[in-house]
mmCIF file of C-alpha atoms in Angstrom:
data_model
loop_
_atom_site.group_PDB
_atom_site.id
_atom_site.type_symbol
_atom_site.label_atom_id
_atom_site.label_comp_id
_atom_site.label_asym_id
_atom_site.label_seq_id
_atom_site.Cartn_x
_atom_site.Cartn_y
_atom_site.Cartn_z
ATOM 1 C CA UNK A 1 84.144 -0.833 27.779
ATOM 2 C CA UNK A 2 84.402 1.286 24.649
ATOM 3 C CA UNK A 3 81.354 3.276 25.725
ATOM 4 C CA UNK A 4 83.033 4.273 28.965
ATOM 5 C CA UNK A 5 85.507 6.306 26.946
ATOM 6 C CA UNK A 6 82.874 8.137 24.974
ATOM 7 C CA UNK A 7 80.938 9.474 27.907
ATOM 8 C CA UNK A 8 78.853 6.531 29.126
ATOM 9 C CA UNK A 9 78.695 6.497 32.927
ATOM 10 C CA UNK A 10 79.666 2.810 32.973
ATOM 11 C CA UNK A 11 83.325 2.909 33.798
ATOM 12 C CA UNK A 12 85.962 0.316 32.999
ATOM 13 C CA UNK A 13 86.722 -1.791 36.049
ATOM 14 C CA UNK A 14 90.428 -2.312 36.541
ATOM 15 C CA UNK A 15 92.400 -4.182 39.179
ATOM 16 C CA UNK A 16 94.777 -1.399 40.081
ATOM 17 C CA UNK A 17 97.211 1.366 39.276
ATOM 18 C CA UNK A 18 100.821 1.913 40.332
ATOM 19 C CA UNK A 19 102.996 4.960 39.920
ATOM 20 C CA UNK A 20 106.766 4.803 39.682
ATOM 21 C CA UNK A 21 109.333 7.013 41.375
ATOM 22 C CA UNK A 22 111.080 9.688 39.288
ATOM 23 C CA UNK A 23 112.717 8.290 36.175
ATOM 24 C CA UNK A 24 114.670 9.537 33.189
ATOM 25 C CA UNK A 25 113.702 8.363 29.704
ATOM 26 C CA UNK A 26 116.482 8.049 27.137
ATOM 27 C CA UNK A 27 115.609 7.786 23.432
ATOM 28 C CA UNK A 28 118.399 6.536 21.168
ATOM 29 C CA UNK A 29 118.166 6.516 17.386
ATOM 30 C CA UNK A 30 120.792 5.361 14.930
ATOM 31 C CA UNK A 31 120.404 5.417 11.156
ATOM 32 C CA UNK A 32 121.628 2.500 9.044
ATOM 33 C CA UNK A 33 122.764 0.651 12.128
ATOM 34 C CA UNK A 34 122.609 -3.028 12.905
ATOM 35 C CA UNK A 35 119.856 -4.065 15.291
ATOM 36 C CA UNK A 36 120.899 -4.322 18.953
ATOM 37 C CA UNK A 37 123.314 -1.379 18.546
ATOM 38 C CA UNK A 38 122.831 -0.448 22.197
ATOM 39 C CA UNK A 39 124.210 -3.730 23.614
ATOM 40 C CA UNK A 40 127.575 -2.142 24.455
ATOM 41 C CA UNK A 41 125.840 0.505 26.547
ATOM 42 C CA UNK A 42 123.615 -2.078 28.241
ATOM 43 C CA UNK A 43 126.642 -4.220 29.078
ATOM 44 C CA UNK A 44 128.286 -1.265 30.816
ATOM 45 C CA UNK A 45 125.051 -0.426 32.620
ATOM 46 C CA UNK A 46 124.788 -4.015 33.887
ATOM 47 C CA UNK A 47 128.407 -3.864 35.103
ATOM 48 C CA UNK A 48 127.507 -0.614 36.876
ATOM 49 C CA UNK A 49 124.406 -2.283 38.406
ATOM 50 C CA UNK A 50 122.020 0.138 36.731
ATOM 51 C CA UNK A 51 118.506 -1.222 36.266
ATOM 52 C CA UNK A 52 116.356 -0.554 33.213
ATOM 53 C CA UNK A 53 112.795 -0.073 34.416
ATOM 54 C CA UNK A 54 111.364 0.126 30.898
ATOM 55 C CA UNK A 55 112.637 -0.734 27.424
ATOM 56 C CA UNK A 56 111.304 -0.750 23.862
ATOM 57 C CA UNK A 57 113.059 -0.992 20.483
ATOM 58 C CA UNK A 58 112.170 -1.388 16.821
ATOM 59 C CA UNK A 59 113.359 -0.598 13.317
ATOM 60 C CA UNK A 60 112.134 2.751 12.022
ATOM 61 C CA UNK A 61 112.982 5.181 9.192
ATOM 62 C CA UNK A 62 115.915 3.096 7.913
ATOM 63 C CA UNK A 63 117.443 2.960 11.369
ATOM 64 C CA UNK A 64 116.867 1.584 14.837
ATOM 65 C CA UNK A 65 115.193 3.296 17.741
ATOM 66 C CA UNK A 66 115.187 2.355 21.395
ATOM 67 C CA UNK A 67 113.632 4.028 24.435
ATOM 68 C CA UNK A 68 114.574 3.079 27.968
ATOM 69 C CA UNK A 69 114.162 4.404 31.499
ATOM 70 C CA UNK A 70 116.383 4.435 34.546
ATOM 71 C CA UNK A 71 115.862 5.773 38.049
ATOM 72 C CA UNK A 72 116.671 9.502 38.257
ATOM 73 C CA UNK A 73 119.287 8.676 40.886
ATOM 74 C CA UNK A 74 121.126 6.454 38.346
ATOM 75 C CA UNK A 75 120.969 8.919 35.465
ATOM 76 C CA UNK A 76 124.277 10.704 36.027
ATOM 77 C CA UNK A 77 126.096 7.382 35.606
ATOM 78 C CA UNK A 78 124.194 6.626 32.371
ATOM 79 C CA UNK A 79 124.989 10.131 31.133
ATOM 80 C CA UNK A 80 128.678 9.451 31.720
ATOM 81 C CA UNK A 81 128.459 6.234 29.729
ATOM 82 C CA UNK A 82 126.681 8.023 26.859
ATOM 83 C CA UNK A 83 129.358 10.735 26.840
ATOM 84 C CA UNK A 84 132.080 8.076 26.694
ATOM 85 C CA UNK A 85 130.383 6.545 23.636
ATOM 86 C CA UNK A 86 130.358 9.934 21.853
ATOM 87 C CA UNK A 87 128.846 8.332 18.751
ATOM 88 C CA UNK A 88 128.242 10.864 15.962
ATOM 89 C CA UNK A 89 125.764 8.535 14.233
ATOM 90 C CA UNK A 90 123.605 8.252 17.316
ATOM 91 C CA UNK A 91 120.883 10.743 18.239
ATOM 92 C CA UNK A 92 120.152 10.941 21.952
ATOM 93 C CA UNK A 93 117.100 12.572 23.502
ATOM 94 C CA UNK A 94 116.728 12.820 27.281
ATOM 95 C CA UNK A 95 113.286 13.364 28.844
ATOM 96 C CA UNK A 96 113.357 14.097 32.564
ATOM 97 C CA UNK A 97 111.797 13.642 34.947
ATOM 98 C CA UNK A 98 109.227 11.131 33.769
ATOM 99 C CA UNK A 99 107.164 8.598 35.669
ATOM 100 C CA UNK A 100 105.461 5.356 34.725
ATOM 101 C CA UNK A 101 101.794 4.711 35.444
ATOM 102 C CA UNK A 102 101.061 0.995 35.364
ATOM 103 C CA UNK A 103 97.455 -0.141 34.897
ATOM 104 C CA UNK A 104 96.433 -3.754 35.348
ATOM 105 C CA UNK A 105 95.061 -6.029 34.056
ATOM 106 C CA UNK A 106 94.732 -5.164 30.349
ATOM 107 C CA UNK A 107 93.129 -8.476 29.256
ATOM 108 C CA UNK A 108 94.844 -7.922 25.861
ATOM 109 C CA UNK A 109 91.983 -5.550 25.085
ATOM 110 C CA UNK A 110 92.409 -2.954 22.340
ATOM 111 C CA UNK A 111 89.474 -1.129 23.911
ATOM 112 C CA UNK A 112 91.171 -0.554 27.249
ATOM 113 C CA UNK A 113 94.534 0.260 25.698
ATOM 114 C CA UNK A 114 93.087 2.660 23.134
ATOM 115 C CA UNK A 115 90.990 4.319 25.798
ATOM 116 C CA UNK A 116 94.059 4.960 27.975
ATOM 117 C CA UNK A 117 96.150 6.424 25.143
ATOM 118 C CA UNK A 118 93.176 8.357 23.765
ATOM 119 C CA UNK A 119 92.110 9.993 27.009
ATOM 120 C CA UNK A 120 95.635 11.161 27.832
ATOM 121 C CA UNK A 121 96.043 12.469 24.288
ATOM 122 C CA UNK A 122 92.782 14.400 24.453
ATOM 123 C CA UNK A 123 93.799 15.827 27.846
ATOM 124 C CA UNK A 124 97.066 17.010 26.215
ATOM 125 C CA UNK A 125 99.187 14.991 28.612
ATOM 126 C CA UNK A 126 102.252 14.011 26.588
ATOM 127 C CA UNK A 127 102.702 10.242 26.492
ATOM 128 C CA UNK A 128 106.417 9.649 26.004
ATOM 129 C CA UNK A 129 106.201 5.870 25.733
ATOM 130 C CA UNK A 130 103.863 2.933 26.320
ATOM 131 C CA UNK A 131 104.530 -0.787 26.653
ATOM 132 C CA UNK A 132 102.262 -3.685 27.473
ATOM 133 C CA UNK A 133 103.450 -6.669 29.480
ATOM 134 C CA UNK A 134 101.762 -9.999 30.173
ATOM 135 C CA UNK A 135 99.018 -8.356 32.189
ATOM 136 C CA UNK A 136 99.616 -4.623 32.531
ATOM 137 C CA UNK A 137 100.156 -1.514 30.465
ATOM 138 C CA UNK A 138 102.931 0.915 31.419
ATOM 139 C CA UNK A 139 102.649 4.553 30.319
ATOM 140 C CA UNK A 140 105.447 7.101 30.617
ATOM 141 C CA UNK A 141 104.423 10.733 31.125
ATOM 142 C CA UNK A 142 106.017 13.827 32.629
ATOM 143 C CA UNK A 143 106.515 13.138 36.325
ATOM 144 C CA UNK A 144 104.828 16.386 37.338
ATOM 145 C CA UNK A 145 101.729 15.383 35.337
ATOM 146 C CA UNK A 146 101.291 11.880 36.803
ATOM 147 C CA UNK A 147 98.596 12.945 39.267
ATOM 148 C CA UNK A 148 96.734 14.791 36.521
ATOM 149 C CA UNK A 149 97.045 11.748 34.253
ATOM 150 C CA UNK A 150 95.608 9.553 36.987
ATOM 151 C CA UNK A 151 92.740 12.026 37.488
ATOM 152 C CA UNK A 152 91.913 11.807 33.764
ATOM 153 C CA UNK A 153 92.092 8.014 33.796
ATOM 154 C CA UNK A 154 89.796 7.817 36.828
ATOM 155 C CA UNK A 155 87.102 9.586 34.805
ATOM 156 C CA UNK A 156 86.753 6.381 32.771
ATOM 157 C CA UNK A 157 88.062 3.723 35.131
ATOM 158 C CA UNK A 158 86.915 2.335 38.438
ATOM 159 C CA UNK A 159 89.414 1.146 40.978
ATOM 160 C CA UNK A 160 88.763 -1.379 43.753
ATOM 161 C CA UNK A 161 87.529 0.316 46.947
ATOM 162 C CA UNK A 162 90.422 -0.966 49.033
ATOM 163 C CA UNK A 163 93.092 0.018 46.533
ATOM 164 C CA UNK A 164 96.674 0.185 47.829
ATOM 165 C CA UNK A 165 98.500 3.544 47.669
ATOM 166 C CA UNK A 166 99.377 4.464 44.091
ATOM 167 C CA UNK A 167 102.971 5.197 44.991
ATOM 168 C CA UNK A 168 104.714 2.284 46.647
ATOM 169 C CA UNK A 169 106.595 3.115 49.801
ATOM 170 C CA UNK A 170 109.716 1.218 48.836
ATOM 171 C CA UNK A 171 111.308 -0.233 51.936
ATOM 172 C CA UNK A 172 114.824 -0.105 50.649
ATOM 173 C CA UNK A 173 116.820 -1.065 47.633
ATOM 174 C CA UNK A 174 119.927 -2.875 48.759
ATOM 175 C CA UNK A 175 121.990 -4.144 45.868
ATOM 176 C CA UNK A 176 124.429 -5.861 48.192
ATOM 177 C CA UNK A 177 121.917 -7.648 50.362
ATOM 178 C CA UNK A 178 121.969 -10.696 48.096
ATOM 179 C CA UNK A 179 124.955 -12.694 46.890
ATOM 180 C CA UNK A 180 126.355 -11.115 43.759
ATOM 181 C CA UNK A 181 127.850 -13.834 41.593
ATOM 182 C CA UNK B 1 102.218 -0.213 53.520
ATOM 183 C CA UNK B 2 105.676 -0.790 52.106
ATOM 184 C CA UNK B 3 107.145 -2.918 49.355
ATOM 185 C CA UNK B 4 110.641 -4.256 49.072
ATOM 186 C CA UNK B 5 112.510 -4.036 45.809
ATOM 187 C CA UNK B 6 114.530 -7.237 45.525
ATOM 188 C CA UNK B 7 117.783 -6.555 43.721
ATOM 189 C CA UNK B 8 120.098 -9.490 43.086
ATOM 190 C CA UNK B 9 122.235 -10.938 40.339
ATOM 191 C CA UNK B 10 122.288 -14.514 39.051
ATOM 192 C CA UNK B 11 124.808 -15.990 36.607
ATOM 193 C CA UNK B 12 121.937 -18.094 35.227
ATOM 194 C CA UNK B 13 118.682 -16.192 35.598
ATOM 195 C CA UNK B 14 115.646 -18.094 36.819
ATOM 196 C CA UNK B 15 112.440 -17.481 34.883
ATOM 197 C CA UNK B 16 108.896 -18.834 34.966
ATOM 198 C CA UNK B 17 109.087 -20.195 31.410
ATOM 199 C CA UNK B 18 109.381 -19.322 27.729
ATOM 200 C CA UNK B 19 106.377 -18.828 25.499
ATOM 201 C CA UNK B 20 106.705 -19.008 21.718
ATOM 202 C CA UNK B 21 104.120 -17.251 19.538
ATOM 203 C CA UNK B 22 104.013 -17.806 15.775
ATOM 204 C CA UNK B 23 102.366 -16.318 12.700
ATOM 205 C CA UNK B 24 101.826 -12.873 14.164
ATOM 206 C CA UNK B 25 101.476 -9.517 12.405
ATOM 207 C CA UNK B 26 103.707 -6.575 13.251
ATOM 208 C CA UNK B 27 102.492 -3.094 12.393
ATOM 209 C CA UNK B 28 104.745 -0.071 12.824
ATOM 210 C CA UNK B 29 103.079 3.323 12.472
ATOM 211 C CA UNK B 30 105.103 6.545 12.610
ATOM 212 C CA UNK B 31 102.840 9.478 13.435
ATOM 213 C CA UNK B 32 103.075 13.066 14.676
ATOM 214 C CA UNK B 33 103.525 13.123 18.449
ATOM 215 C CA UNK B 34 100.416 15.265 18.969
ATOM 216 C CA UNK B 35 98.199 12.678 17.219
ATOM 217 C CA UNK B 36 98.437 10.207 20.115
ATOM 218 C CA UNK B 37 94.759 10.823 20.971
ATOM 219 C CA UNK B 38 93.683 9.965 17.418
ATOM 220 C CA UNK B 39 95.711 6.740 17.475
ATOM 221 C CA UNK B 40 94.226 5.855 20.839
ATOM 222 C CA UNK B 41 90.783 6.058 19.218
ATOM 223 C CA UNK B 42 91.923 3.937 16.259
ATOM 224 C CA UNK B 43 93.302 1.265 18.591
ATOM 225 C CA UNK B 44 90.031 1.333 20.493
ATOM 226 C CA UNK B 45 88.081 0.694 17.279
ATOM 227 C CA UNK B 46 89.900 -2.618 16.723
ATOM 228 C CA UNK B 47 87.758 -4.115 19.465
ATOM 229 C CA UNK B 48 87.089 -7.346 17.558
ATOM 230 C CA UNK B 49 90.717 -8.325 18.058
ATOM 231 C CA UNK B 50 93.170 -8.600 20.898
ATOM 232 C CA UNK B 51 96.858 -7.740 21.030
ATOM 233 C CA UNK B 52 99.932 -9.700 22.001
ATOM 234 C CA UNK B 53 102.183 -6.663 22.402
ATOM 235 C CA UNK B 54 101.699 -2.941 21.870
ATOM 236 C CA UNK B 55 104.253 -0.243 22.466
ATOM 237 C CA UNK B 56 104.752 3.401 21.657
ATOM 238 C CA UNK B 57 108.168 5.008 21.600
ATOM 239 C CA UNK B 58 109.345 8.541 21.058
ATOM 240 C CA UNK B 59 111.254 8.974 17.807
ATOM 241 C CA UNK B 60 112.076 12.653 18.130
ATOM 242 C CA UNK B 61 110.388 15.732 19.540
ATOM 243 C CA UNK B 62 107.820 15.718 16.724
ATOM 244 C CA UNK B 63 106.988 12.075 16.104
ATOM 245 C CA UNK B 64 106.356 8.736 17.743
ATOM 246 C CA UNK B 65 106.303 5.111 16.643
ATOM 247 C CA UNK B 66 103.367 2.864 17.504
ATOM 248 C CA UNK B 67 104.013 -0.889 17.181
ATOM 249 C CA UNK B 68 101.148 -3.379 17.353
ATOM 250 C CA UNK B 69 101.584 -7.146 17.306
ATOM 251 C CA UNK B 70 98.588 -9.446 17.056
ATOM 252 C CA UNK B 71 97.461 -12.856 15.849
ATOM 253 C CA UNK B 72 96.907 -13.829 12.218
ATOM 254 C CA UNK B 73 93.148 -14.288 12.733
ATOM 255 C CA UNK B 74 92.730 -10.545 13.420
ATOM 256 C CA UNK B 75 95.036 -9.520 10.602
ATOM 257 C CA UNK B 76 92.548 -8.788 7.813
ATOM 258 C CA UNK B 77 90.096 -6.670 9.785
ATOM 259 C CA UNK B 78 92.733 -4.816 11.816
ATOM 260 C CA UNK B 79 94.984 -4.215 8.805
ATOM 261 C CA UNK B 80 92.152 -2.565 6.874
ATOM 262 C CA UNK B 81 91.344 -0.276 9.804
ATOM 263 C CA UNK B 82 94.978 0.699 10.334
ATOM 264 C CA UNK B 83 95.664 1.378 6.649
ATOM 265 C CA UNK B 84 92.482 3.456 6.358
ATOM 266 C CA UNK B 85 93.424 5.395 9.482
ATOM 267 C CA UNK B 86 96.923 6.072 8.086
ATOM 268 C CA UNK B 87 95.554 7.299 4.721
ATOM 269 C CA UNK B 88 93.642 10.166 6.290
ATOM 270 C CA UNK B 89 96.601 11.391 8.348
ATOM 271 C CA UNK B 90 99.365 13.796 7.358
ATOM 272 C CA UNK B 91 103.019 12.908 7.990
ATOM 273 C CA UNK B 92 102.093 9.360 8.925
ATOM 274 C CA UNK B 93 103.492 6.125 7.531
ATOM 275 C CA UNK B 94 102.930 2.464 8.206
ATOM 276 C CA UNK B 95 104.891 -0.723 7.606
ATOM 277 C CA UNK B 96 103.513 -4.240 7.919
ATOM 278 C CA UNK B 97 105.464 -7.409 8.596
ATOM 279 C CA UNK B 98 103.924 -10.906 8.459
ATOM 280 C CA UNK B 99 104.624 -13.514 9.658
ATOM 281 C CA UNK B 100 106.744 -12.710 12.685
ATOM 282 C CA UNK B 101 107.382 -14.720 15.838
ATOM 283 C CA UNK B 102 107.597 -13.643 19.463
ATOM 284 C CA UNK B 103 109.454 -15.095 22.425
ATOM 285 C CA UNK B 104 107.968 -14.078 25.782
ATOM 286 C CA UNK B 105 109.389 -14.760 29.206
ATOM 287 C CA UNK B 106 109.105 -13.287 32.661
ATOM 288 C CA UNK B 107 110.881 -13.717 35.932
ATOM 289 C CA UNK B 108 110.883 -12.687 39.577
ATOM 290 C CA UNK B 109 111.568 -8.995 40.310
ATOM 291 C CA UNK B 110 112.677 -8.316 36.728
ATOM 292 C CA UNK B 111 111.443 -4.726 37.117
ATOM 293 C CA UNK B 112 113.967 -4.074 39.917
ATOM 294 C CA UNK B 113 117.008 -6.090 38.800
ATOM 295 C CA UNK B 114 119.894 -4.888 36.669
ATOM 296 C CA UNK B 115 121.466 -6.970 33.902
ATOM 297 C CA UNK B 116 118.357 -8.806 32.671
ATOM 298 C CA UNK B 117 118.036 -7.044 29.298
ATOM 299 C CA UNK B 118 121.794 -7.210 28.804
ATOM 300 C CA UNK B 119 121.830 -10.967 29.413
ATOM 301 C CA UNK B 120 119.066 -11.530 26.840
ATOM 302 C CA UNK B 121 120.309 -9.267 24.044
ATOM 303 C CA UNK B 122 123.926 -10.284 24.526
ATOM 304 C CA UNK B 123 123.202 -13.949 23.723
ATOM 305 C CA UNK B 124 120.890 -13.058 20.832
ATOM 306 C CA UNK B 125 123.527 -10.807 19.314
ATOM 307 C CA UNK B 126 126.231 -13.455 19.718
ATOM 308 C CA UNK B 127 123.930 -15.986 18.033
ATOM 309 C CA UNK B 128 123.477 -13.572 15.123
ATOM 310 C CA UNK B 129 119.693 -13.579 15.453
ATOM 311 C CA UNK B 130 117.955 -10.494 14.015
ATOM 312 C CA UNK B 131 115.643 -8.839 16.538
ATOM 313 C CA UNK B 132 112.820 -6.921 14.843
ATOM 314 C CA UNK B 133 111.414 -5.315 17.982
ATOM 315 C CA UNK B 134 111.276 -5.722 21.755
ATOM 316 C CA UNK B 135 109.178 -4.499 24.640
ATOM 317 C CA UNK B 136 110.102 -4.928 28.289
ATOM 318 C CA UNK B 137 108.053 -3.550 31.164
ATOM 319 C CA UNK B 138 107.041 -4.906 34.535
ATOM 320 C CA UNK B 139 108.471 -8.410 34.802
ATOM 321 C CA UNK B 140 107.987 -9.373 31.138
ATOM 322 C CA UNK B 141 110.263 -9.436 28.087
ATOM 323 C CA UNK B 142 108.835 -9.687 24.572
ATOM 324 C CA UNK B 143 111.266 -10.275 21.712
ATOM 325 C CA UNK B 144 109.931 -10.060 18.151
ATOM 326 C CA UNK B 145 111.819 -12.101 15.552
ATOM 327 C CA UNK B 146 111.497 -13.108 11.893
ATOM 328 C CA UNK B 147 109.775 -16.357 10.921
ATOM 329 C CA UNK B 148 111.531 -19.518 12.182
ATOM 330 C CA UNK B 149 113.769 -17.574 14.569
ATOM 331 C CA UNK B 150 111.843 -18.076 17.832
ATOM 332 C CA UNK B 151 113.076 -21.633 18.437
ATOM 333 C CA UNK B 152 116.794 -20.815 17.907
ATOM 334 C CA UNK B 153 116.299 -17.707 20.057
ATOM 335 C CA UNK B 154 114.928 -19.800 22.933
ATOM 336 C CA UNK B 155 117.858 -22.203 22.555
ATOM 337 C CA UNK B 156 120.298 -19.276 22.740
ATOM 338 C CA UNK B 157 118.483 -17.630 25.651
ATOM 339 C CA UNK B 158 118.784 -20.997 27.441
ATOM 340 C CA UNK B 159 122.483 -20.202 27.967
ATOM 341 C CA UNK B 160 121.499 -17.420 30.368
ATOM 342 C CA UNK B 161 117.912 -18.131 31.453
ATOM 343 C CA UNK B 162 116.596 -21.303 33.066
ATOM 344 C CA UNK B 163 113.249 -22.618 34.235
ATOM 345 C CA UNK B 164 114.054 -24.252 37.611
#
C-alpha cells in the first residue's frame, strides 16, 4: 500500500468514498480552561436540535481545543449561540464552507491514513481536520476543493466499479417525523 | 439513489455496545499547518503499527494538532519515529501520555442525530471525569481518559446510553 503513494501503479483498494453536503467548521480554543468547556454550548445546540457532524477535542498549549462541524443551514443558529456566550477567554475560528470526505475502510492502517493526509498536503489542498472512526477516515477540506481532493485521492486509490454516487441524494431530513421525548 | 437521514431523539440512547481499551499511548504533535504533507509521510512510515484513533484539528490559522493513539506494543518503535520526525521540524512540539484508556461506542444514525455528544459529555462532566481527548465522526465516539478512568466512564455513560 505504501508504494501506491510513492508512484507505484498498484493502487490502494478501498471500499468507498462519501462526500458531505456543505458544512461549517468551528474551532474553539480556550487557555487555562477546564476540559469540556464547550458543554454549555453543546447543551444549547442539543436543545435547538442542531446536529454535530464531526467533533474532535484535546488539550494543547496549556489550554483546550475543540473543532466541530454543523450543516451550513444550521450555522446561523450556532453563531447566535456563540455571540450570546461572548467569552473573552475563548478564541473562535470559523471555516466555511467546508465538506467532509469519508473514505472506508481504513483497516487501522497508518499507511492508508498517512497516504491520504500526505497526498492532500502535497497537492496543497488545506486539510482543516481529520478524524478516524471504527472503520472510516473523515477529512474536512474547503467545500469548493472536494472534487479536486477526490481527484488527487483517486490517483492512489481504486474504487469498486459499481460505486454509489459520492454525494448522497438525501431524501429528506425530518426532525419531527419521529417521537421526540 | 437516495438515502434517508434518520433524525430522532431518545431519552436513553440505544447503542451497539461499549468497548474499553487500556494501556494505550497518546501522542499530541503541534505543527505548522502547511506541514500536513510531511506529517502524512511520517504517519505512513509507521507501517509496522496500527492506530486506534487518529485526528487532526486546526489550532489557529498557522498551526494544527495531530493526535495519535495506539497500542502499547507499537509504542517503542512509533515513539522513536515521531520524536525523530519532530526534532527535524521547526515550530513543532510533541507531548506523550502513557498509559491512557479509551472508551469507544457507536450507535444507529449518530452522524445525523442531534444531542448525542451533549448526552455523553454532560454525564462525564457531572461525574467529574477528566477527558484527555475525543474524536467523533461517522457513527463512532472515542473518548480518551487517564488510567483507570474508562470503567467509571462507562458506568456514568450508562445513565444515558444503553445496549438493548
